[in-house]
Short mmCIF file of C-alpha atoms in Angstrom, two decimals:
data_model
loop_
_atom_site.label_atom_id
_atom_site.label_comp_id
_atom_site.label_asym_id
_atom_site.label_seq_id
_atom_site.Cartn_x
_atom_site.Cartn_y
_atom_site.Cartn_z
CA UNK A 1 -20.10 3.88 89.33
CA UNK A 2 -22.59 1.50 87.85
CA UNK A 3 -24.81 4.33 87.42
CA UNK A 4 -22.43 6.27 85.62
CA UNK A 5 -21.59 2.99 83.52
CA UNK A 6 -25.21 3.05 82.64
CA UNK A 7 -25.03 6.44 81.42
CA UNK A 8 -21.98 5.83 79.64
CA UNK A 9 -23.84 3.23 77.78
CA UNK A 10 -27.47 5.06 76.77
CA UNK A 11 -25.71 7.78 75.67
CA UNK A 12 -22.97 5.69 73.25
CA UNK A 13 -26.68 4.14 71.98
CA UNK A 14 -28.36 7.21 71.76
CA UNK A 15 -25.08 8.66 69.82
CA UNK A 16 -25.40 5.26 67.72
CA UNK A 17 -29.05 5.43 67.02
CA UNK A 18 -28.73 9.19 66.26
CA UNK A 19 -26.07 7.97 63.72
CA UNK A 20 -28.11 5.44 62.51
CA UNK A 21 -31.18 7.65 61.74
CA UNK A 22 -29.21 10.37 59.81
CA UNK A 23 -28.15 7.56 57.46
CA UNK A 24 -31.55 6.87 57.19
CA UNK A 25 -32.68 10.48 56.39
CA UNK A 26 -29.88 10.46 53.57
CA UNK A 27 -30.83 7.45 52.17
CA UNK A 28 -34.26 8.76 51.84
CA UNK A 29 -33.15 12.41 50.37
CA UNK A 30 -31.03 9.83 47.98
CA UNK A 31 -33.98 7.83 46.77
CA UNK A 32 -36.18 10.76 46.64
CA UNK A 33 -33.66 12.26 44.37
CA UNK A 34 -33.83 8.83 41.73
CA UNK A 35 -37.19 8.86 42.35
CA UNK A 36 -37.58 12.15 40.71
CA UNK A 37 -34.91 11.56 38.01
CA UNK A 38 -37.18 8.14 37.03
CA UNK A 39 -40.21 10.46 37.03
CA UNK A 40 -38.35 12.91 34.37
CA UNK A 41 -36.97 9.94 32.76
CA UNK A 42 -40.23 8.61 32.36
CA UNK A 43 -41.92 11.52 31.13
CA UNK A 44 -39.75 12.38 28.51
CA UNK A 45 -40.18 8.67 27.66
CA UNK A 46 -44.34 9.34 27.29
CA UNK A 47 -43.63 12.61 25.49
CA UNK A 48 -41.46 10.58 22.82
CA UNK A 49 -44.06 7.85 22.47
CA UNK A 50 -46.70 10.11 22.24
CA UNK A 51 -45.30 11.89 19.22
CA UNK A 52 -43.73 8.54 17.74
CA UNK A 53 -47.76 7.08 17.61
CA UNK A 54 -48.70 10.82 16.17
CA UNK A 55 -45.93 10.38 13.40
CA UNK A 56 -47.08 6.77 12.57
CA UNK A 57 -50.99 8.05 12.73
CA UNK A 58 -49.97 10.63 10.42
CA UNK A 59 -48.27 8.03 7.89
CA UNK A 60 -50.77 5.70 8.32
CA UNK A 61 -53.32 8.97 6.58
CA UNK A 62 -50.87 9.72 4.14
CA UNK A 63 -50.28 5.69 3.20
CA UNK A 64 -54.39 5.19 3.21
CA UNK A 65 -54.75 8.43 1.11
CA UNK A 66 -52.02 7.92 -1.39
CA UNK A 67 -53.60 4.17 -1.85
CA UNK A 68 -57.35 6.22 -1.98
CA UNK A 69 -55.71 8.66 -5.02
CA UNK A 70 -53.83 5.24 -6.94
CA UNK A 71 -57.51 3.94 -7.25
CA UNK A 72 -58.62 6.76 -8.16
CA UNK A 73 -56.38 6.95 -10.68
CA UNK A 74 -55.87 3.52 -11.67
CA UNK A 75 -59.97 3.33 -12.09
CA UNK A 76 -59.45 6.75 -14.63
CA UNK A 77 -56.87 5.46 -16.56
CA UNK A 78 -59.03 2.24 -17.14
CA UNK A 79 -61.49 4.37 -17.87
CA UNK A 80 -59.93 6.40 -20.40
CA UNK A 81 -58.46 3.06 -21.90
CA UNK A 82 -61.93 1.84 -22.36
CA UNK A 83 -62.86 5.06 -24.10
CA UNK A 84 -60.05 5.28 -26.56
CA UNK A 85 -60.93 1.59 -27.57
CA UNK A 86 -64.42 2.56 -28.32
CA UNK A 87 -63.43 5.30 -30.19
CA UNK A 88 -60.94 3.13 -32.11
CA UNK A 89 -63.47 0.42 -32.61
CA UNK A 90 -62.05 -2.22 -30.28
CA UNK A 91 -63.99 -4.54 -28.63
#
């Protein structure tokens, strides 16, 4: 009978460990699967940053040459101004 008992018992653990590990194995499935949504989170996340820092490199140009063409322009107009005085006479 006490063998039997015994038997009884290891196999109640090993139902209870088998239990046990097949959590385990869904857990892991689970965090495999939010491990993989983080990773397409995340690069979505790069791609957007990536083209945000494109977009403000690309102002940045535009900003630099739209300040390049005012001094060019600004330097012409002085220009002109100085020869329409000369050809008006003043000083």
């Amino acid at each position: 009978m006490a063998v039997e008992s015994k038997v009884e018992q290891m196999k109640t653990e090993f139902s209870e460990s088998m239990e046990f590990i097949a959590a385990l194995c869904s857990a892991n499935v689970a965090m495999g699967d939010v491990l993989t949504s983080f990773d397409h989170e995340l690069e979505q996340i790069s791609a957007q940053n990536f083209s945000l820092r494109r977009t403000i490199q690309e102002s940045y140009a535009r900003e630099r040459t739209r300040d390049r063409t005012i001094e060019t322009l600004t330097t012409k107009i002085t220009e002109l101004q100085r020869s329409m005085d000369e050809v008006s006479g003043k000083p």
